[in-house]
Amino acid sequence: MTRPWPSTVAEAEAVQEQLRPLVDLADSGPEHVRLVAGLDVGYAVKGDEVTGAVVVLDADTLRVVDRAVVRERVRFPYVPGLFAFRELPPLLAALDRLPVTPDLLICDGYGLAHPRRFGLACHLGVLTGLPTVGVAKTAFVGSHDAPGRERGAWSPIRIDGDVVGRALRTREGVKPVYVSQGHRVGLDTACAHVLRLTPAYRLPEPIRQADRLSHS
DNA sequence: GCGACAG
DNA sequence: ATCTTGTCGC
């Protein structure tokens, strides 16, 4: 289900242009979110192998209810802007091994805030049909002012005047995270979920759990 | 033209 | 992403 995969930058960019129209940015978000999944990819031991990890949490209690890990050979080099072609294969494989279907996916990376407005979160959303949100740890594209120092403060990330995401402070005095829409979830809803899923650390609990799993 | 550039 | 010790602060 991940068969024909681009092997060149030109092919990969063409795929993004082709799939971009399929992204749903109008839907404000799922009515009920009971199961939230965090996804991340780890690069360890052998440099040509990647580990895709997915951890499903109960959205209310934040307890882990399911998880899946897949180790496989890397399919695409790291190229800023084409990140998804490197991380999507192991993530889709891990999702396939889950016995449940999450109501929302939290991706480690960008969604709309992308050179061609089609980052990992958008791509994963289109391929799975599931609601997705992108949460990145460092700035990539666009510009933004520093959000207030308190938890919950945010400032818009803009590219040529268009708002493509938000720099959101999840902990007082700590560097903000960068939230952008993936698929079928509005920006307000996305940020609300991210804050609700981040009770103690800088990163949302689903992402932290997936990060841990991708390293074991 | 030069540098920067999600992980 | 990954290579890596100690250290400041709640």
PDB file of N, CA, C and O in Angstrom, chain A residues 58-129:
ATOM      1  N   ASP A  58      -5.553   7.208  25.317  1.00  0.00           N
ATOM      2  CA  ASP A  58      -6.946   7.527  25.575  1.00  0.00           C
ATOM      3  C   ASP A  58      -6.896   9.049  25.698  1.00  0.00           C
ATOM      4  O   ASP A  58      -6.146   9.575  26.518  1.00  0.00           O
ATOM      5  N   ALA A  59      -7.669   9.737  24.894  1.00  0.00           N
ATOM      6  CA  ALA A  59      -7.618  11.199  24.882  1.00  0.00           C
ATOM      7  C   ALA A  59      -7.959  11.865  26.217  1.00  0.00           C
ATOM      8  O   ALA A  59      -7.495  12.971  26.484  1.00  0.00           O
ATOM      9  N   ASP A  60      -8.744  11.209  27.026  1.00  0.00           N
ATOM     10  CA  ASP A  60      -9.128  11.796  28.310  1.00  0.00           C
ATOM     11  C   ASP A  60      -8.139  11.521  29.436  1.00  0.00           C
ATOM     12  O   ASP A  60      -7.755  12.427  30.168  1.00  0.00           O
ATOM     13  N   THR A  61      -7.727  10.290  29.548  1.00  0.00           N
ATOM     14  CA  THR A  61      -6.811   9.926  30.637  1.00  0.00           C
ATOM     15  C   THR A  61      -5.343  10.010  30.250  1.00  0.00           C
ATOM     16  O   THR A  61      -4.463  10.002  31.103  1.00  0.00           O
ATOM     17  N   LEU A  62      -5.083  10.068  28.934  1.00  0.00           N
ATOM     18  CA  LEU A  62      -3.714  10.089  28.392  1.00  0.00           C
ATOM     19  C   LEU A  62      -2.961   8.789  28.711  1.00  0.00           C
ATOM     20  O   LEU A  62      -1.727   8.769  28.705  1.00  0.00           O
ATOM     21  N   ARG A  63      -3.704   7.743  28.960  1.00  0.00           N
ATOM     22  CA  ARG A  63      -3.089   6.444  29.201  1.00  0.00           C
ATOM     23  C   ARG A  63      -2.848   5.768  27.857  1.00  0.00           C
ATOM     24  O   ARG A  63      -3.648   5.886  26.941  1.00  0.00           O
ATOM     25  N   VAL A  64      -1.721   5.044  27.764  1.00  0.00           N
ATOM     26  CA  VAL A  64      -1.403   4.328  26.524  1.00  0.00           C
ATOM     27  C   VAL A  64      -2.312   3.115  26.404  1.00  0.00           C
ATOM     28  O   VAL A  64      -2.411   2.314  27.334  1.00  0.00           O
ATOM     29  N   VAL A  65      -2.974   2.999  25.255  1.00  0.00           N
ATOM     30  CA  VAL A  65      -3.866   1.853  25.064  1.00  0.00           C
ATOM     31  C   VAL A  65      -3.381   0.907  23.964  1.00  0.00           C
ATOM     32  O   VAL A  65      -3.838  -0.226  23.885  1.00  0.00           O
ATOM     33  N   ASP A  66      -2.497   1.380  23.112  1.00  0.00           N
ATOM     34  CA  ASP A  66      -1.973   0.542  22.035  1.00  0.00           C
ATOM     35  C   ASP A  66      -0.694   1.126  21.480  1.00  0.00           C
ATOM     36  O   ASP A  66      -0.443   2.328  21.631  1.00  0.00           O
ATOM     37  N   ARG A  67       0.107   0.260  20.841  1.00  0.00           N
ATOM     38  CA  ARG A  67       1.328   0.776  20.220  1.00  0.00           C
ATOM     39  C   ARG A  67       1.802  -0.195  19.164  1.00  0.00           C
ATOM     40  O   ARG A  67       1.485  -1.385  19.197  1.00  0.00           O
ATOM     41  N   ALA A  68       2.585   0.329  18.226  1.00  0.00           N
ATOM     42  CA  ALA A  68       3.106  -0.512  17.142  1.00  0.00           C
ATOM     43  C   ALA A  68       4.438   0.072  16.678  1.00  0.00           C
ATOM     44  O   ALA A  68       4.603   1.289  16.608  1.00  0.00           O
ATOM     45  N   VAL A  69       5.387  -0.806  16.380  1.00  0.00           N
ATOM     46  CA  VAL A  69       6.697  -0.370  15.909  1.00  0.00           C
ATOM     47  C   VAL A  69       7.097  -1.193  14.686  1.00  0.00           C
ATOM     48  O   VAL A  69       6.829  -2.385  14.625  1.00  0.00           O
ATOM     49  N   VAL A  70       7.737  -0.543  13.738  1.00  0.00           N
ATOM     50  CA  VAL A  70       8.187  -1.238  12.535  1.00  0.00           C
ATOM     51  C   VAL A  70       9.582  -0.757  12.159  1.00  0.00           C
ATOM     52  O   VAL A  70       9.852   0.452  12.136  1.00  0.00           O
ATOM     53  N   ARG A  71      10.461  -1.715  11.886  1.00  0.00           N
ATOM     54  CA  ARG A  71      11.838  -1.380  11.521  1.00  0.00           C
ATOM     55  C   ARG A  71      12.002  -1.762  10.060  1.00  0.00           C
ATOM     56  O   ARG A  71      11.725  -2.892   9.679  1.00  0.00           O
ATOM     57  N   GLU A  72      12.472  -0.846   9.236  1.00  0.00           N
ATOM     58  CA  GLU A  72      12.674  -1.162   7.812  1.00  0.00           C
ATOM     59  C   GLU A  72      13.747  -0.296   7.187  1.00  0.00           C
ATOM     60  O   GLU A  72      14.233   0.659   7.794  1.00  0.00           O
ATOM     61  N   ARG A  73      14.100  -0.609   5.959  1.00  0.00           N
ATOM     62  CA  ARG A  73      15.149   0.143   5.281  1.00  0.00           C
ATOM     63  C   ARG A  73      14.580   1.480   4.823  1.00  0.00           C
ATOM     64  O   ARG A  73      13.421   1.584   4.417  1.00  0.00           O
ATOM     65  N   VAL A  74      15.402   2.507   4.903  1.00  0.00           N
ATOM     66  CA  VAL A  74      14.958   3.847   4.517  1.00  0.00           C
ATOM     67  C   VAL A  74      14.718   3.881   3.004  1.00  0.00           C
ATOM     68  O   VAL A  74      15.418   3.230   2.229  1.00  0.00           O
ATOM     69  N   ARG A  75      13.681   4.625   2.607  1.00  0.00           N
ATOM     70  CA  ARG A  75      13.290   4.647   1.192  1.00  0.00           C
ATOM     71  C   ARG A  75      13.655   5.938   0.459  1.00  0.00           C
ATOM     72  O   ARG A  75      13.561   6.024  -0.766  1.00  0.00           O
ATOM     73  N   PHE A  76      13.995   6.954   1.213  1.00  0.00           N
ATOM     74  CA  PHE A  76      14.254   8.256   0.573  1.00  0.00           C
ATOM     75  C   PHE A  76      15.211   9.046   1.466  1.00  0.00           C
ATOM     76  O   PHE A  76      15.149   8.941   2.687  1.00  0.00           O
ATOM     77  N   PRO A  77      16.111   9.839   0.886  1.00  0.00           N
ATOM     78  CA  PRO A  77      17.059  10.611   1.701  1.00  0.00           C
ATOM     79  C   PRO A  77      16.363  11.791   2.373  1.00  0.00           C
ATOM     80  O   PRO A  77      15.236  12.141   2.027  1.00  0.00           O
ATOM     81  N   TYR A  78      17.039  12.376   3.342  1.00  0.00           N
ATOM     82  CA  TYR A  78      16.441  13.522   4.026  1.00  0.00           C
ATOM     83  C   TYR A  78      16.647  14.740   3.154  1.00  0.00           C
ATOM     84  O   TYR A  78      17.775  15.153   2.875  1.00  0.00           O
ATOM     85  N   VAL A  79      15.535  15.323   2.735  1.00  0.00           N
ATOM     86  CA  VAL A  79      15.567  16.536   1.936  1.00  0.00           C
ATOM     87  C   VAL A  79      14.511  17.461   2.532  1.00  0.00           C
ATOM     88  O   VAL A  79      13.336  17.097   2.577  1.00  0.00           O
ATOM     89  N   PRO A  80      14.925  18.632   3.026  1.00  0.00           N
ATOM     90  CA  PRO A  80      13.938  19.558   3.616  1.00  0.00           C
ATOM     91  C   PRO A  80      12.828  19.817   2.600  1.00  0.00           C
ATOM     92  O   PRO A  80      13.092  20.171   1.452  1.00  0.00           O
ATOM     93  N   GLY A  81      11.594  19.613   3.011  1.00  0.00           N
ATOM     94  CA  GLY A  81      10.488  19.827   2.088  1.00  0.00           C
ATOM     95  C   GLY A  81       9.958  18.508   1.541  1.00  0.00           C
ATOM     96  O   GLY A  81       8.837  18.424   1.043  1.00  0.00           O
ATOM     97  N   LEU A  82      10.799  17.465   1.627  1.00  0.00           N
ATOM     98  CA  LEU A  82      10.392  16.146   1.115  1.00  0.00           C
ATOM     99  C   LEU A  82      10.514  15.122   2.232  1.00  0.00           C
ATOM    100  O   LEU A  82      10.684  13.916   1.991  1.00  0.00           O
ATOM    101  N   PHE A  83      10.435  15.644   3.420  1.00  0.00           N
ATOM    102  CA  PHE A  83      10.505  14.853   4.629  1.00  0.00           C
ATOM    103  C   PHE A  83       9.580  13.633   4.635  1.00  0.00           C
ATOM    104  O   PHE A  83       9.961  12.535   5.065  1.00  0.00           O
ATOM    105  N   ALA A  84       8.374  13.827   4.148  1.00  0.00           N
ATOM    106  CA  ALA A  84       7.373  12.755   4.172  1.00  0.00           C
ATOM    107  C   ALA A  84       7.792  11.492   3.418  1.00  0.00           C
ATOM    108  O   ALA A  84       7.451  10.385   3.824  1.00  0.00           O
ATOM    109  N   PHE A  85       8.560  11.658   2.355  1.00  0.00           N
ATOM    110  CA  PHE A  85       8.940  10.488   1.570  1.00  0.00           C
ATOM    111  C   PHE A  85       9.935   9.599   2.311  1.00  0.00           C
ATOM    112  O   PHE A  85      10.145   8.448   1.945  1.00  0.00           O
ATOM    113  N   ARG A  86      10.500  10.142   3.348  1.00  0.00           N
ATOM    114  CA  ARG A  86      11.441   9.389   4.179  1.00  0.00           C
ATOM    115  C   ARG A  86      10.723   8.753   5.370  1.00  0.00           C
ATOM    116  O   ARG A  86      10.967   7.598   5.704  1.00  0.00           O
ATOM    117  N   GLU A  87       9.808   9.505   5.975  1.00  0.00           N
ATOM    118  CA  GLU A  87       9.129   9.001   7.167  1.00  0.00           C
ATOM    119  C   GLU A  87       7.775   8.323   6.969  1.00  0.00           C
ATOM    120  O   GLU A  87       7.337   7.559   7.825  1.00  0.00           O
ATOM    121  N   LEU A  88       7.115   8.604   5.866  1.00  0.00           N
ATOM    122  CA  LEU A  88       5.793   8.020   5.636  1.00  0.00           C
ATOM    123  C   LEU A  88       5.782   6.483   5.572  1.00  0.00           C
ATOM    124  O   LEU A  88       4.922   5.846   6.209  1.00  0.00           O
ATOM    125  N   PRO A  89       6.713   5.859   4.851  1.00  0.00           N
ATOM    126  CA  PRO A  89       6.689   4.392   4.758  1.00  0.00           C
ATOM    127  C   PRO A  89       6.681   3.690   6.112  1.00  0.00           C
ATOM    128  O   PRO A  89       5.777   2.873   6.379  1.00  0.00           O
ATOM    129  N   PRO A  90       7.638   3.984   7.008  1.00  0.00           N
ATOM    130  CA  PRO A  90       7.610   3.297   8.301  1.00  0.00           C
ATOM    131  C   PRO A  90       6.387   3.656   9.148  1.00  0.00           C
ATOM    132  O   PRO A  90       5.906   2.839   9.931  1.00  0.00           O
ATOM    133  N   LEU A  91       5.872   4.883   8.974  1.00  0.00           N
ATOM    134  CA  LEU A  91       4.713   5.281   9.768  1.00  0.00           C
ATOM    135  C   LEU A  91       3.456   4.564   9.286  1.00  0.00           C
ATOM    136  O   LEU A  91       2.635   4.111  10.087  1.00  0.00           O
ATOM    137  N   LEU A  92       3.303   4.442   7.973  1.00  0.00           N
ATOM    138  CA  LEU A  92       2.130   3.749   7.437  1.00  0.00           C
ATOM    139  C   LEU A  92       2.182   2.274   7.826  1.00  0.00           C
ATOM    140  O   LEU A  92       1.158   1.658   8.143  1.00  0.00           O
ATOM    141  N   ALA A  93       3.387   1.724   7.817  1.00  0.00           N
ATOM    142  CA  ALA A  93       3.549   0.309   8.175  1.00  0.00           C
ATOM    143  C   ALA A  93       3.154   0.098   9.632  1.00  0.00           C
ATOM    144  O   ALA A  93       2.493  -0.882   9.982  1.00  0.00           O
ATOM    145  N   ALA A  94       3.563   1.031  10.478  1.00  0.00           N
ATOM    146  CA  ALA A  94       3.239   0.909  11.902  1.00  0.00           C
ATOM    147  C   ALA A  94       1.731   1.055  12.102  1.00  0.00           C
ATOM    148  O   ALA A  94       1.122   0.321  12.886  1.00  0.00           O
ATOM    149  N   LEU A  95       1.115   1.977  11.378  1.00  0.00           N
ATOM    150  CA  LEU A  95      -0.328   2.186  11.503  1.00  0.00           C
ATOM    151  C   LEU A  95      -1.083   0.926  11.092  1.00  0.00           C
ATOM    152  O   LEU A  95      -2.116   0.580  11.676  1.00  0.00           O
ATOM    153  N   ASP A  96      -0.558   0.241  10.073  1.00  0.00           N
ATOM    154  CA  ASP A  96      -1.203  -0.987   9.603  1.00  0.00           C
ATOM    155  C   ASP A  96      -1.216  -2.067  10.676  1.00  0.00           C
ATOM    156  O   ASP A  96      -2.056  -2.958  10.659  1.00  0.00           O
ATOM    157  N   ARG A  97      -0.262  -2.006  11.563  1.00  0.00           N
ATOM    158  CA  ARG A  97      -0.188  -3.024  12.615  1.00  0.00           C
ATOM    159  C   ARG A  97      -1.038  -2.710  13.830  1.00  0.00           C
ATOM    160  O   ARG A  97      -1.122  -3.508  14.754  1.00  0.00           O
ATOM    161  N   LEU A  98      -1.637  -1.532  13.840  1.00  0.00           N
ATOM    162  CA  LEU A  98      -2.483  -1.173  14.977  1.00  0.00           C
ATOM    163  C   LEU A  98      -3.807  -1.916  14.887  1.00  0.00           C
ATOM    164  O   LEU A  98      -4.403  -1.986  13.813  1.00  0.00           O
ATOM    165  N   PRO A  99      -4.274  -2.439  16.015  1.00  0.00           N
ATOM    166  CA  PRO A  99      -5.550  -3.146  16.026  1.00  0.00           C
ATOM    167  C   PRO A  99      -6.745  -2.190  16.072  1.00  0.00           C
ATOM    168  O   PRO A  99      -7.881  -2.609  15.954  1.00  0.00           O
ATOM    169  N   VAL A 100      -6.459  -0.902  16.246  1.00  0.00           N
ATOM    170  CA  VAL A 100      -7.542   0.091  16.313  1.00  0.00           C
ATOM    171  C   VAL A 100      -7.293   1.225  15.332  1.00  0.00           C
ATOM    172  O   VAL A 100      -6.190   1.381  14.814  1.00  0.00           O
ATOM    173  N   THR A 101      -8.330   2.011  15.072  1.00  0.00           N
ATOM    174  CA  THR A 101      -8.194   3.174  14.202  1.00  0.00           C
ATOM    175  C   THR A 101      -8.339   4.418  15.073  1.00  0.00           C
ATOM    176  O   THR A 101      -9.413   4.665  15.628  1.00  0.00           O
ATOM    177  N   PRO A 102      -7.256   5.210  15.202  1.00  0.00           N
ATOM    178  CA  PRO A 102      -7.299   6.422  16.039  1.00  0.00           C
ATOM    179  C   PRO A 102      -8.269   7.457  15.464  1.00  0.00           C
ATOM    180  O   PRO A 102      -8.555   7.471  14.269  1.00  0.00           O
ATOM    181  N   ASP A 103      -8.761   8.319  16.329  1.00  0.00           N
ATOM    182  CA  ASP A 103      -9.674   9.377  15.884  1.00  0.00           C
ATOM    183  C   ASP A 103      -8.884  10.600  15.427  1.00  0.00           C
ATOM    184  O   ASP A 103      -9.412  11.482  14.749  1.00  0.00           O
ATOM    185  N   LEU A 104      -7.629  10.660  15.839  1.00  0.00           N
ATOM    186  CA  LEU A 104      -6.773  11.804  15.510  1.00  0.00           C
ATOM    187  C   LEU A 104      -5.301  11.392  15.544  1.00  0.00           C
ATOM    188  O   LEU A 104      -4.881  10.643  16.420  1.00  0.00           O
ATOM    189  N   LEU A 105      -4.536  11.888  14.561  1.00  0.00           N
ATOM    190  CA  LEU A 105      -3.107  11.568  14.500  1.00  0.00           C
ATOM    191  C   LEU A 105      -2.280  12.837  14.729  1.00  0.00           C
ATOM    192  O   LEU A 105      -2.516  13.861  14.103  1.00  0.00           O
ATOM    193  N   ILE A 106      -1.319  12.757  15.647  1.00  0.00           N
ATOM    194  CA  ILE A 106      -0.445  13.894  15.924  1.00  0.00           C
ATOM    195  C   ILE A 106       0.911  13.534  15.318  1.00  0.00           C
ATOM    196  O   ILE A 106       1.577  12.598  15.774  1.00  0.00           O
ATOM    197  N   CYS A 107       1.311  14.280  14.292  1.00  0.00           N
ATOM    198  CA  CYS A 107       2.568  13.984  13.594  1.00  0.00           C
ATOM    199  C   CYS A 107       3.725  14.865  14.058  1.00  0.00           C
ATOM    200  O   CYS A 107       3.543  16.017  14.431  1.00  0.00           O
ATOM    201  N   ASP A 108       4.903  14.280  14.006  1.00  0.00           N
ATOM    202  CA  ASP A 108       6.113  14.981  14.415  1.00  0.00           C
ATOM    203  C   ASP A 108       6.670  15.695  13.171  1.00  0.00           C
ATOM    204  O   ASP A 108       7.457  15.133  12.416  1.00  0.00           O
ATOM    205  N   GLY A 109       6.255  16.929  12.979  1.00  0.00           N
ATOM    206  CA  GLY A 109       6.688  17.658  11.788  1.00  0.00           C
ATOM    207  C   GLY A 109       5.611  18.648  11.368  1.00  0.00           C
ATOM    208  O   GLY A 109       4.684  18.920  12.134  1.00  0.00           O
ATOM    209  N   TYR A 110       5.728  19.202  10.167  1.00  0.00           N
ATOM    210  CA  TYR A 110       4.752  20.181   9.709  1.00  0.00           C
ATOM    211  C   TYR A 110       3.644  19.636   8.816  1.00  0.00           C
ATOM    212  O   TYR A 110       3.721  18.506   8.329  1.00  0.00           O
ATOM    213  N   GLY A 111       2.622  20.451   8.662  1.00  0.00           N
ATOM    214  CA  GLY A 111       1.513  20.088   7.785  1.00  0.00           C
ATOM    215  C   GLY A 111       1.441  21.193   6.740  1.00  0.00           C
ATOM    216  O   GLY A 111       2.239  21.255   5.817  1.00  0.00           O
ATOM    217  N   LEU A 112       0.501  22.113   6.919  1.00  0.00           N
ATOM    218  CA  LEU A 112       0.322  23.240   5.987  1.00  0.00           C
ATOM    219  C   LEU A 112       1.547  24.157   5.927  1.00  0.00           C
ATOM    220  O   LEU A 112       1.839  24.740   4.866  1.00  0.00           O
ATOM    221  N   ALA A 113       2.241  24.301   7.024  1.00  0.00           N
ATOM    222  CA  ALA A 113       3.416  25.189   7.053  1.00  0.00           C
ATOM    223  C   ALA A 113       4.563  24.485   6.333  1.00  0.00           C
ATOM    224  O   ALA A 113       5.454  23.888   6.941  1.00  0.00           O
ATOM    225  N   HIS A 114       4.502  24.552   5.028  1.00  0.00           N
ATOM    226  CA  HIS A 114       5.450  23.815   4.190  1.00  0.00           C
ATOM    227  C   HIS A 114       5.638  24.590   2.884  1.00  0.00           C
ATOM    228  O   HIS A 114       4.738  25.313   2.460  1.00  0.00           O
ATOM    229  N   PRO A 115       6.810  24.473   2.255  1.00  0.00           N
ATOM    230  CA  PRO A 115       7.077  25.204   1.012  1.00  0.00           C
ATOM    231  C   PRO A 115       5.981  25.072  -0.041  1.00  0.00           C
ATOM    232  O   PRO A 115       5.649  26.020  -0.742  1.00  0.00           O
ATOM    233  N   ARG A 116       5.407  23.886  -0.160  1.00  0.00           N
ATOM    234  CA  ARG A 116       4.335  23.655  -1.139  1.00  0.00           C
ATOM    235  C   ARG A 116       3.016  23.395  -0.431  1.00  0.00           C
ATOM    236  O   ARG A 116       2.086  22.830  -0.995  1.00  0.00           O
ATOM    237  N   ARG A 117       2.938  23.792   0.843  1.00  0.00           N
ATOM    238  CA  ARG A 117       1.718  23.628   1.649  1.00  0.00           C
ATOM    239  C   ARG A 117       1.288  22.174   1.742  1.00  0.00           C
ATOM    240  O   ARG A 117       0.098  21.860   1.772  1.00  0.00           O
ATOM    241  N   PHE A 118       2.263  21.271   1.799  1.00  0.00           N
ATOM    242  CA  PHE A 118       1.910  19.854   1.872  1.00  0.00           C
ATOM    243  C   PHE A 118       2.962  19.071   2.646  1.00  0.00           C
ATOM    244  O   PHE A 118       3.660  18.220   2.100  1.00  0.00           O
ATOM    245  N   GLY A 119       3.046  19.384   3.931  1.00  0.00           N
ATOM    246  CA  GLY A 119       4.011  18.692   4.775  1.00  0.00           C
ATOM    247  C   GLY A 119       3.541  17.303   5.186  1.00  0.00           C
ATOM    248  O   GLY A 119       2.445  16.874   4.808  1.00  0.00           O
ATOM    249  N   LEU A 120       4.351  16.636   5.972  1.00  0.00           N
ATOM    250  CA  LEU A 120       4.057  15.277   6.435  1.00  0.00           C
ATOM    251  C   LEU A 120       2.645  15.064   6.960  1.00  0.00           C
ATOM    252  O   LEU A 120       1.980  14.092   6.604  1.00  0.00           O
ATOM    253  N   ALA A 121       2.164  15.965   7.809  1.00  0.00           N
ATOM    254  CA  ALA A 121       0.836  15.792   8.391  1.00  0.00           C
ATOM    255  C   ALA A 121      -0.260  15.803   7.329  1.00  0.00           C
ATOM    256  O   ALA A 121      -1.223  15.030   7.416  1.00  0.00           O
ATOM    257  N   CYS A 122      -0.126  16.657   6.316  1.00  0.00           N
ATOM    258  CA  CYS A 122      -1.124  16.705   5.246  1.00  0.00           C
ATOM    259  C   CYS A 122      -1.058  15.403   4.440  1.00  0.00           C
ATOM    260  O   CYS A 122      -2.087  14.786   4.129  1.00  0.00           O
ATOM    261  N   HIS A 123       0.136  14.999   4.123  1.00  0.00           N
ATOM    262  CA  HIS A 123       0.349  13.793   3.316  1.00  0.00           C
ATOM    263  C   HIS A 123      -0.210  12.555   4.021  1.00  0.00           C
ATOM    264  O   HIS A 123      -0.929  11.748   3.426  1.00  0.00           O
ATOM    265  N   LEU A 124       0.105  12.441   5.304  1.00  0.00           N
ATOM    266  CA  LEU A 124      -0.379  11.292   6.076  1.00  0.00           C
ATOM    267  C   LEU A 124      -1.908  11.314   6.169  1.00  0.00           C
ATOM    268  O   LEU A 124      -2.563  10.272   6.123  1.00  0.00           O
ATOM    269  N   GLY A 125      -2.466  12.522   6.276  1.00  0.00           N
ATOM    270  CA  GLY A 125      -3.912  12.641   6.362  1.00  0.00           C
ATOM    271  C   GLY A 125      -4.591  12.207   5.074  1.00  0.00           C
ATOM    272  O   GLY A 125      -5.578  11.464   5.093  1.00  0.00           O
ATOM    273  N   VAL A 126      -4.055  12.648   3.963  1.00  0.00           N
ATOM    274  CA  VAL A 126      -4.643  12.294   2.669  1.00  0.00           C
ATOM    275  C   VAL A 126      -4.550  10.788   2.408  1.00  0.00           C
ATOM    276  O   VAL A 126      -5.498  10.171   1.922  1.00  0.00           O
ATOM    277  N   LEU A 127      -3.416  10.196   2.739  1.00  0.00           N
ATOM    278  CA  LEU A 127      -3.244   8.760   2.492  1.00  0.00           C
ATOM    279  C   LEU A 127      -4.079   7.878   3.402  1.00  0.00           C
ATOM    280  O   LEU A 127      -4.518   6.799   2.997  1.00  0.00           O
ATOM    281  N   THR A 128      -4.317   8.320   4.632  1.00  0.00           N
ATOM    282  CA  THR A 128      -5.095   7.496   5.567  1.00  0.00           C
ATOM    283  C   THR A 128      -6.555   7.927   5.661  1.00  0.00           C
ATOM    284  O   THR A 128      -7.412   7.156   6.076  1.00  0.00           O
ATOM    285  N   GLY A 129      -6.819   9.179   5.290  1.00  0.00           N
ATOM    286  CA  GLY A 129      -8.180   9.688   5.382  1.00  0.00           C
ATOM    287  C   GLY A 129      -8.504  10.134   6.809  1.00  0.00           C
ATOM    288  O   GLY A 129      -9.605  10.592   7.085  1.00  0.00           O
TER     289      GLY A 129
END
